[in-house]
Amino acid sequence: MNLEFLTPVSNTVLAHKEMLPSQAIGNSIRIHTKTDGVPELDSVQLAIIGVKESRSDSEVDIQAVDLHAIRKEFYQLFQGNWPSNLVDLGDIEPGESLKDTYFALSSLVTDLLKKSIVPIVIGGSQDLTFAMYRAYDALEQMVNLTSVDSKFDLSVNDELISSNAFMSKIIMEQPNNLFNCSIVGYQTYFNAQEEIDLIEKLFFDAYRLGEVTNDITVVEPIFRDTDLVSLDLTAVKAAELGYASNTYPNGFDGREICAISRYAGISDKVTAFGLFNTKRTIQCAQLSAQIIWYFIEGYNFRKKDYPFITNANYTKYIVPLEDMELCFFKSHISGRWWLEVPQIENLDNKFKRHTLLPCTHSEYVEASKGTIPERWWKAYKKMLV
C-alpha cells in the first residue's frame, strides 16, 4: 500500500490530545505520528484522511485549509459503543500541480477500498470528489455518487475542472463508470434551468432543499444505493457555520446534516465519504467533527441486509400490473424495502449490481395502486442507454 503521500498529524493536535480523557476518541484510535509513523491497518474498518487542497476554488484562500481545529474537536468527542477500529492516516499535502494531488488521493483511496477500509476524506475543495470517483476504476464497477450540495456543479462551457464544475468532468470523462448521481439539497436559484434539464435528461435524482427538510427520511433510500458520498459544507446554512465567508443564508441545519451523514454511514453500500469546503470558524470545526461522528456511528449500526433473492430473511411481494410484474423485497432484519429491476438481455456485467433498488414502503403501496415508482423507470432507462 502506497503511503508515501501522507504527512503525520501535527504535534499541536497531538499535544491537545494528551489533555483529553482516556475515553475520548483521540485516545481510542490509531494515529499517524512523526514518532511512530503510519499505524498498521490490520483489522481497521475506517480511515480518516485530510487533504489540504483548494487551488481549484477561486473563492477560497489557498492557505485556508486548516484541519487542526476539526481534528481537535473530533478527538475530544466520546465514541459510542463502536466495535469498529478507526485510524487517522494524517494529511495529503498539495502536490506540485492539482493533478498530483488528485493522483495521490485517488491512489490512496483505491488501496483502502481494496482492503475494505472506508476512507473518510476531509478537504479541501469539493473537486476532490473527482479523484475519489476515479479511485473506483480499479474495481471495475459502476459507481453511484451522491452529492449533498446546494449546486449541481456543472460547467457551462469547456472550462477546466474546478470546485464549482467538477461534476461535468465526472459525467464526461472516460472511462465512464458513473451509473447514477443524486443531488441532495439543491437550491433552484443557484442552478441554471439548463442544468436542471440535463440532470433530468440523464435520469439522475435531484432533491430540493425544501423537499428534504420537509421529510428528511425521503433521502434514506438514496444513500442505501450509494457508493461514494460527497458532502459540501456550503449546503449548510451560514448561521450554523459561524457566518463564514462564501456561505449562504438557506441550507440544512446542524441536526439535519448530521442525520444525512448518519444515513450515509448506515448504508451497507457506501464505501467512501468526503467532507469538503470546511471553513475557518469554531462552529464549522465543531459541526464537521459531529458530521464525522454521526457517519461513524451509522457505520457501526449497519444491518448488512442487502437482499439476495434466495435469502430467507426477506419477504418477496409481487405486484401485478397490466403488462408486467414488480417484485418488492422486505427485510426481516430492518424492515427496509427494495425493488427489483428486471434483467436486460446482454446486460453489461457492471450493471448487474444495480438491479435491486432501495425504496420505501409507500412506493410499494403506490405500486399496488398501479403507479410504477419513478426510481424504477430511471434505473431501467439508464440500463437501456
Short mmCIF file of C-alpha atoms in Angstrom, two decimals:
data_model
loop_
_atom_site.label_atom_id
_atom_site.label_comp_id
_atom_site.label_asym_id
_atom_site.label_seq_id
_atom_site.Cartn_x
_atom_site.Cartn_y
_atom_site.Cartn_z
CA MET A 1 0.00 0.00 0.00
CA ASN A 2 1.44 3.37 -1.07
CA LEU A 3 1.56 5.66 1.96
CA GLU A 4 4.35 7.99 0.83
CA PHE A 5 1.86 10.79 0.12
CA LEU A 6 0.87 11.10 3.77
CA THR A 7 2.21 13.51 6.38
CA PRO A 8 1.64 12.88 10.10
CA VAL A 9 -0.92 14.58 12.30
CA SER A 10 0.58 17.80 13.68
CA ASN A 11 2.23 17.95 17.08
CA THR A 12 -0.21 20.72 18.04
CA VAL A 13 -3.14 18.34 17.69
CA LEU A 14 -1.27 15.55 19.46
CA ALA A 15 -0.45 17.83 22.39
CA HIS A 16 -4.12 18.72 22.66
CA LYS A 17 -4.99 15.01 22.64
CA GLU A 18 -2.81 14.37 25.66
CA MET A 19 -5.05 16.57 27.79
CA LEU A 20 -8.22 14.66 26.89
CA PRO A 21 -9.92 11.98 29.00
CA SER A 22 -8.88 8.42 28.27
CA GLN A 23 -12.37 7.67 26.88
CA ALA A 24 -12.13 10.42 24.22
CA ILE A 25 -11.87 9.37 20.57
CA GLY A 26 -8.37 10.87 20.30
CA ASN A 27 -7.13 8.39 22.88
CA SER A 28 -9.02 5.45 21.39
CA ILE A 29 -7.80 5.43 17.78
CA ARG A 30 -4.57 4.76 15.96
CA ILE A 31 -2.90 7.94 14.68
CA HIS A 32 -0.15 8.61 12.14
CA THR A 33 2.54 10.49 14.10
CA LYS A 34 6.04 11.64 13.26
CA THR A 35 7.41 9.48 16.05
CA ASP A 36 5.55 6.23 15.40
CA GLY A 37 4.88 6.52 11.69
CA VAL A 38 1.82 5.16 9.89
CA PRO A 39 -0.10 2.68 12.08
CA GLU A 40 -0.82 -0.86 10.98
CA LEU A 41 -4.10 -1.28 9.09
CA ASP A 42 -4.88 -4.79 10.26
CA SER A 43 -8.48 -5.06 11.49
CA VAL A 44 -9.15 -1.39 10.59
CA GLN A 45 -12.56 -0.56 9.10
CA LEU A 46 -12.44 3.25 8.75
CA ALA A 47 -9.62 5.67 7.93
CA ILE A 48 -9.56 9.48 8.18
CA ILE A 49 -7.52 11.34 5.56
CA GLY A 50 -7.07 15.11 5.43
CA VAL A 51 -6.39 16.81 2.08
CA LYS A 52 -5.02 20.35 2.18
CA GLU A 53 -6.00 21.25 -1.38
CA SER A 54 -8.19 24.14 -2.53
CA ARG A 55 -6.42 25.62 -5.57
CA SER A 56 -9.38 24.92 -7.84
CA ASP A 57 -11.67 27.11 -5.71
CA SER A 58 -11.24 30.74 -6.76
CA GLU A 59 -13.27 31.92 -3.76
CA VAL A 60 -11.01 30.37 -1.14
CA ASP A 61 -7.56 31.37 0.05
CA ILE A 62 -5.16 28.52 -0.72
CA GLN A 63 -3.88 28.77 2.83
CA ALA A 64 -7.40 28.45 4.26
CA VAL A 65 -7.46 24.64 4.52
CA ASP A 66 -6.72 24.07 8.20
CA LEU A 67 -7.69 20.67 9.54
CA HIS A 68 -6.20 21.14 13.01
CA ALA A 69 -9.39 22.60 14.51
CA ILE A 70 -11.57 19.79 13.09
CA ARG A 71 -9.26 17.13 14.49
CA LYS A 72 -9.17 18.80 17.91
CA GLU A 73 -12.97 18.93 18.04
CA PHE A 74 -13.33 15.37 16.78
CA TYR A 75 -10.68 13.90 19.07
CA GLN A 76 -12.37 15.31 22.17
CA LEU A 77 -15.74 13.69 21.39
CA PHE A 78 -16.60 10.41 23.11
CA GLN A 79 -17.15 7.40 20.91
CA GLY A 80 -20.28 5.34 21.03
CA ASN A 81 -20.50 1.60 21.52
CA TRP A 82 -18.44 1.04 18.39
CA PRO A 83 -16.83 -2.31 17.64
CA SER A 84 -15.13 -0.92 14.52
CA ASN A 85 -11.50 0.23 14.52
CA LEU A 86 -10.67 3.74 13.29
CA VAL A 87 -7.33 5.15 12.16
CA ASP A 88 -6.22 8.71 11.35
CA LEU A 89 -3.73 8.48 8.49
CA GLY A 90 -2.80 12.17 8.57
CA ASP A 91 -2.81 14.53 5.58
CA ILE A 92 -2.10 14.71 1.88
CA GLU A 93 -0.26 17.96 1.19
CA PRO A 94 -0.96 19.89 -2.05
CA GLY A 95 1.08 18.42 -4.90
CA GLU A 96 3.14 20.38 -7.39
CA SER A 97 0.00 20.51 -9.51
CA LEU A 98 -3.67 19.72 -8.94
CA LYS A 99 -3.23 16.52 -10.93
CA ASP A 100 -0.56 15.40 -8.48
CA THR A 101 -2.94 15.86 -5.56
CA TYR A 102 -5.71 14.01 -7.42
CA PHE A 103 -3.33 11.14 -8.17
CA ALA A 104 -2.20 10.87 -4.56
CA LEU A 105 -5.75 10.87 -3.21
CA SER A 106 -7.08 8.50 -5.87
CA SER A 107 -4.24 6.02 -5.32
CA LEU A 108 -4.70 6.02 -1.56
CA VAL A 109 -8.48 5.63 -1.76
CA THR A 110 -8.08 2.74 -4.22
CA ASP A 111 -5.73 0.94 -1.84
CA LEU A 112 -8.15 1.41 1.06
CA LEU A 113 -11.14 0.23 -0.97
CA LYS A 114 -9.27 -2.94 -1.91
CA LYS A 115 -8.69 -3.57 1.80
CA SER A 116 -12.41 -2.97 2.52
CA ILE A 117 -11.49 0.11 4.59
CA VAL A 118 -13.88 3.06 4.27
CA PRO A 119 -11.96 6.32 3.70
CA ILE A 120 -13.33 9.46 5.37
CA VAL A 121 -11.75 12.31 3.41
CA ILE A 122 -11.71 15.80 4.91
CA GLY A 123 -10.95 18.58 2.41
CA GLY A 124 -10.24 20.86 0.72
CA SER A 125 -12.44 21.88 -2.19
CA GLN A 126 -15.18 19.61 -3.48
CA ASP A 127 -13.48 18.84 -6.78
CA LEU A 128 -11.52 16.25 -4.76
CA THR A 129 -14.67 14.17 -5.28
CA PHE A 130 -13.41 13.60 -8.82
CA ALA A 131 -10.23 11.96 -7.52
CA MET A 132 -12.26 9.76 -5.16
CA TYR A 133 -14.56 8.74 -8.02
CA ARG A 134 -11.58 7.77 -10.21
CA ALA A 135 -10.35 5.54 -7.37
CA TYR A 136 -13.14 3.10 -8.24
CA ASP A 137 -11.71 2.49 -11.73
CA ALA A 138 -9.54 -0.33 -10.43
CA LEU A 139 -12.60 -2.09 -9.01
CA GLU A 140 -14.22 -2.31 -12.46
CA GLN A 141 -17.70 -1.49 -11.26
CA MET A 142 -20.32 1.14 -11.95
CA VAL A 143 -20.49 3.83 -9.26
CA ASN A 144 -23.40 5.59 -7.63
CA LEU A 145 -22.46 9.06 -6.38
CA THR A 146 -24.48 11.24 -4.01
CA SER A 147 -23.56 14.89 -3.59
CA VAL A 148 -25.03 16.87 -0.70
CA ASP A 149 -24.84 20.34 -2.20
CA SER A 150 -26.81 23.48 -2.98
CA LYS A 151 -25.48 23.41 -6.56
CA PHE A 152 -25.14 20.83 -9.33
CA ASP A 153 -21.54 21.90 -10.03
CA LEU A 154 -21.90 21.52 -13.79
CA SER A 155 -19.75 23.69 -16.05
CA VAL A 156 -21.49 25.95 -18.56
CA ASN A 157 -18.61 25.75 -21.04
CA ASP A 158 -15.36 23.86 -21.56
CA GLU A 159 -13.62 25.32 -18.52
CA LEU A 160 -11.07 23.23 -16.69
CA ILE A 161 -12.15 21.25 -13.69
CA SER A 162 -12.95 23.49 -10.74
CA SER A 163 -14.66 23.28 -7.38
CA ASN A 164 -17.87 24.54 -9.00
CA ALA A 165 -17.72 22.39 -12.14
CA PHE A 166 -16.20 19.03 -11.21
CA MET A 167 -19.44 17.14 -11.87
CA SER A 168 -19.13 17.70 -15.62
CA LYS A 169 -15.72 16.07 -15.53
CA ILE A 170 -17.16 13.03 -13.74
CA ILE A 171 -20.02 12.72 -16.24
CA MET A 172 -17.96 13.21 -19.40
CA GLU A 173 -14.52 11.71 -18.82
CA GLN A 174 -13.71 8.17 -19.94
CA PRO A 175 -13.83 5.56 -18.61
CA ASN A 176 -17.35 6.50 -17.63
CA ASN A 177 -18.23 4.32 -14.66
CA LEU A 178 -20.97 6.56 -13.27
CA PHE A 179 -24.29 4.74 -13.10
CA ASN A 180 -26.28 7.23 -11.06
CA CYS A 181 -25.78 10.63 -9.49
CA SER A 182 -28.04 12.10 -6.81
CA ILE A 183 -28.00 15.72 -5.66
CA VAL A 184 -29.42 16.23 -2.18
CA GLY A 185 -30.47 19.71 -1.01
CA TYR A 186 -30.05 21.77 -4.18
CA GLN A 187 -31.40 25.32 -4.22
CA THR A 188 -33.06 26.17 -7.52
CA TYR A 189 -31.89 29.80 -7.73
CA PHE A 190 -28.25 28.65 -7.73
CA ASN A 191 -28.74 26.42 -10.78
CA ALA A 192 -29.49 27.34 -14.38
CA GLN A 193 -32.56 25.75 -15.94
CA GLU A 194 -30.27 24.09 -18.50
CA GLU A 195 -28.50 22.31 -15.65
CA ILE A 196 -31.78 21.12 -14.16
CA ASP A 197 -32.89 19.89 -17.60
CA LEU A 198 -29.60 18.00 -18.06
CA ILE A 199 -29.99 16.23 -14.71
CA GLU A 200 -33.46 15.06 -15.79
CA LYS A 201 -32.21 14.02 -19.24
CA LEU A 202 -29.53 11.84 -17.66
CA PHE A 203 -32.17 10.24 -15.38
CA PHE A 204 -30.28 11.40 -12.29
CA ASP A 205 -32.00 12.18 -8.99
CA ALA A 206 -32.26 15.70 -7.58
CA TYR A 207 -33.93 16.65 -4.30
CA ARG A 208 -34.63 20.29 -3.50
CA LEU A 209 -33.70 21.63 -0.09
CA GLY A 210 -37.33 22.15 0.94
CA GLU A 211 -38.31 18.64 -0.08
CA VAL A 212 -35.61 17.14 2.12
CA THR A 213 -36.11 19.39 5.14
CA ASN A 214 -39.86 18.71 5.00
CA ASP A 215 -39.17 14.97 5.44
CA ILE A 216 -35.53 14.02 5.97
CA THR A 217 -36.33 10.30 5.59
CA VAL A 218 -37.01 10.78 1.86
CA VAL A 219 -33.26 10.54 1.14
CA GLU A 220 -32.60 7.34 3.12
CA PRO A 221 -33.11 5.03 0.09
CA ILE A 222 -30.77 7.25 -1.96
CA PHE A 223 -27.87 6.66 0.42
CA ARG A 224 -28.72 2.97 0.65
CA ASP A 225 -27.90 2.77 -3.07
CA THR A 226 -24.76 4.98 -2.96
CA ASP A 227 -21.09 4.03 -3.21
CA LEU A 228 -19.47 7.44 -2.83
CA VAL A 229 -20.82 10.35 -0.74
CA SER A 230 -19.58 13.93 -1.23
CA LEU A 231 -20.80 16.45 1.33
CA ASP A 232 -20.23 20.16 0.64
CA LEU A 233 -20.45 22.16 3.85
CA THR A 234 -21.83 25.14 1.93
CA ALA A 235 -25.07 23.12 1.78
CA VAL A 236 -25.40 24.07 5.46
CA LYS A 237 -26.88 27.46 6.34
CA ALA A 238 -24.42 30.23 7.20
CA ALA A 239 -25.73 30.64 10.76
CA GLU A 240 -24.71 27.05 11.54
CA LEU A 241 -21.16 27.69 10.27
CA GLY A 242 -20.50 30.88 12.22
CA TYR A 243 -21.32 33.04 9.19
CA ALA A 244 -18.11 32.00 7.46
CA SER A 245 -17.25 33.54 4.10
CA ASN A 246 -18.82 32.04 0.97
CA THR A 247 -21.75 30.52 2.85
CA TYR A 248 -25.46 31.13 2.28
CA PRO A 249 -28.46 32.05 4.46
CA ASN A 250 -30.51 28.99 3.43
CA GLY A 251 -29.44 25.39 3.84
CA PHE A 252 -29.54 22.44 6.19
CA ASP A 253 -29.30 23.00 9.92
CA GLY A 254 -26.89 21.07 12.14
CA ARG A 255 -29.36 18.38 13.13
CA GLU A 256 -30.41 17.73 9.52
CA ILE A 257 -26.89 17.49 8.13
CA CYS A 258 -25.89 15.08 10.91
CA ALA A 259 -28.96 12.94 10.17
CA ILE A 260 -27.95 12.85 6.50
CA SER A 261 -24.41 11.84 7.48
CA ARG A 262 -25.79 9.03 9.64
CA TYR A 263 -27.91 7.78 6.72
CA ALA A 264 -24.71 7.66 4.67
CA GLY A 265 -22.89 5.74 7.37
CA ILE A 266 -25.64 3.19 7.98
CA SER A 267 -25.83 2.28 4.28
CA ASP A 268 -24.25 -1.12 3.62
CA LYS A 269 -23.22 0.09 0.17
CA VAL A 270 -21.36 3.33 0.96
CA THR A 271 -17.62 2.68 0.72
CA ALA A 272 -16.21 6.24 0.73
CA PHE A 273 -17.22 9.53 2.36
CA GLY A 274 -15.90 13.04 1.69
CA LEU A 275 -16.47 16.25 3.67
CA PHE A 276 -15.42 19.33 1.72
CA ASN A 277 -15.25 23.13 1.81
CA THR A 278 -14.65 23.29 5.53
CA LYS A 279 -14.49 26.83 6.96
CA ARG A 280 -12.19 28.54 9.45
CA THR A 281 -14.67 29.06 12.28
CA ILE A 282 -15.01 27.20 15.54
CA GLN A 283 -18.69 26.43 14.76
CA CYS A 284 -17.71 24.84 11.45
CA ALA A 285 -14.99 22.77 13.12
CA GLN A 286 -17.45 21.56 15.75
CA LEU A 287 -20.14 20.71 13.20
CA SER A 288 -17.61 18.97 10.94
CA ALA A 289 -16.47 16.82 13.86
CA GLN A 290 -20.06 15.89 14.66
CA ILE A 291 -20.82 15.08 11.00
CA ILE A 292 -17.88 12.66 11.02
CA TRP A 293 -19.02 11.22 14.37
CA TYR A 294 -22.51 10.52 13.01
CA PHE A 295 -21.13 8.86 9.88
CA ILE A 296 -19.02 6.55 12.02
CA GLU A 297 -21.94 5.81 14.34
CA GLY A 298 -24.09 4.95 11.31
CA TYR A 299 -21.36 2.64 10.03
CA ASN A 300 -21.38 0.77 13.33
CA PHE A 301 -25.14 0.23 13.07
CA ARG A 302 -25.10 -1.26 9.58
CA LYS A 303 -27.65 -4.06 9.22
CA LYS A 304 -25.85 -5.93 6.44
CA ASP A 305 -29.22 -6.80 4.93
CA TYR A 306 -28.71 -6.04 1.25
CA PRO A 307 -31.21 -8.51 -0.22
CA PHE A 308 -30.43 -11.69 -2.06
CA ILE A 309 -33.43 -13.33 -3.67
CA THR A 310 -32.76 -16.74 -2.10
CA ASN A 311 -32.20 -15.36 1.40
CA ALA A 312 -34.77 -16.47 3.94
CA ASN A 313 -34.54 -13.14 5.78
CA TYR A 314 -36.73 -11.39 3.20
CA THR A 315 -40.34 -11.50 2.18
CA LYS A 316 -40.99 -11.15 -1.54
CA TYR A 317 -44.06 -9.21 -2.68
CA ILE A 318 -45.21 -9.43 -6.31
CA VAL A 319 -47.34 -6.58 -7.64
CA PRO A 320 -49.11 -7.49 -10.92
CA LEU A 321 -49.62 -4.64 -13.36
CA GLU A 322 -51.14 -4.59 -16.86
CA ASP A 323 -48.09 -5.73 -18.80
CA MET A 324 -45.51 -6.56 -16.11
CA GLU A 325 -44.91 -7.59 -12.54
CA LEU A 326 -42.97 -5.59 -9.96
CA CYS A 327 -41.09 -7.53 -7.28
CA PHE A 328 -40.52 -5.94 -3.88
CA PHE A 329 -38.43 -7.34 -1.03
CA LYS A 330 -38.84 -6.51 2.65
CA SER A 331 -36.04 -7.24 5.11
CA HIS A 332 -37.00 -9.08 8.29
CA ILE A 333 -33.92 -7.57 9.95
CA SER A 334 -34.50 -3.85 9.38
CA GLY A 335 -37.96 -3.60 7.82
CA ARG A 336 -36.45 -1.80 4.83
CA TRP A 337 -37.70 -2.29 1.26
CA TRP A 338 -36.07 -2.98 -2.13
CA LEU A 339 -37.46 -3.05 -5.65
CA GLU A 340 -36.17 -5.34 -8.39
CA VAL A 341 -35.35 -4.03 -11.87
CA PRO A 342 -35.63 -6.92 -14.36
CA GLN A 343 -32.52 -8.25 -16.04
CA ILE A 344 -31.96 -6.98 -19.57
CA GLU A 345 -30.58 -9.31 -22.23
CA ASN A 346 -26.86 -8.83 -22.94
CA LEU A 347 -26.62 -6.50 -19.94
CA ASP A 348 -23.07 -5.35 -19.19
CA ASN A 349 -21.81 -7.18 -16.07
CA LYS A 350 -21.04 -3.82 -14.44
CA PHE A 351 -24.78 -3.04 -14.33
CA LYS A 352 -25.89 -6.26 -12.63
CA ARG A 353 -25.29 -4.96 -9.11
CA HIS A 354 -27.88 -2.22 -9.76
CA THR A 355 -30.86 -4.47 -10.38
CA LEU A 356 -32.10 -4.16 -6.78
CA LEU A 357 -33.10 -0.64 -5.83
CA PRO A 358 -33.72 0.58 -2.28
CA CYS A 359 -37.21 2.01 -1.96
CA THR A 360 -39.86 2.84 0.65
CA HIS A 361 -42.98 1.09 1.88
CA SER A 362 -45.05 3.93 0.42
CA GLU A 363 -43.69 3.12 -3.05
CA TYR A 364 -44.90 -0.45 -2.62
CA VAL A 365 -48.32 0.85 -1.61
CA GLU A 366 -48.45 3.17 -4.65
CA ALA A 367 -47.36 0.34 -6.95
CA SER A 368 -50.21 -1.74 -5.55
CA LYS A 369 -52.49 1.03 -6.80
CA GLY A 370 -50.95 0.88 -10.30
CA THR A 371 -48.24 3.57 -10.08
CA ILE A 372 -44.74 2.45 -11.09
CA PRO A 373 -42.10 4.18 -8.88
CA GLU A 374 -40.12 6.87 -10.65
CA ARG A 375 -36.80 5.41 -9.40
CA TRP A 376 -37.66 2.13 -11.22
CA TRP A 377 -38.21 3.96 -14.51
CA LYS A 378 -34.97 5.92 -14.19
CA ALA A 379 -32.88 2.83 -13.44
CA TYR A 380 -34.49 0.86 -16.27
CA LYS A 381 -33.95 3.65 -18.81
CA LYS A 382 -30.30 4.08 -17.77
CA MET A 383 -29.68 0.41 -18.46
CA LEU A 384 -31.15 0.80 -21.95
CA VAL A 385 -29.00 3.78 -22.91
#
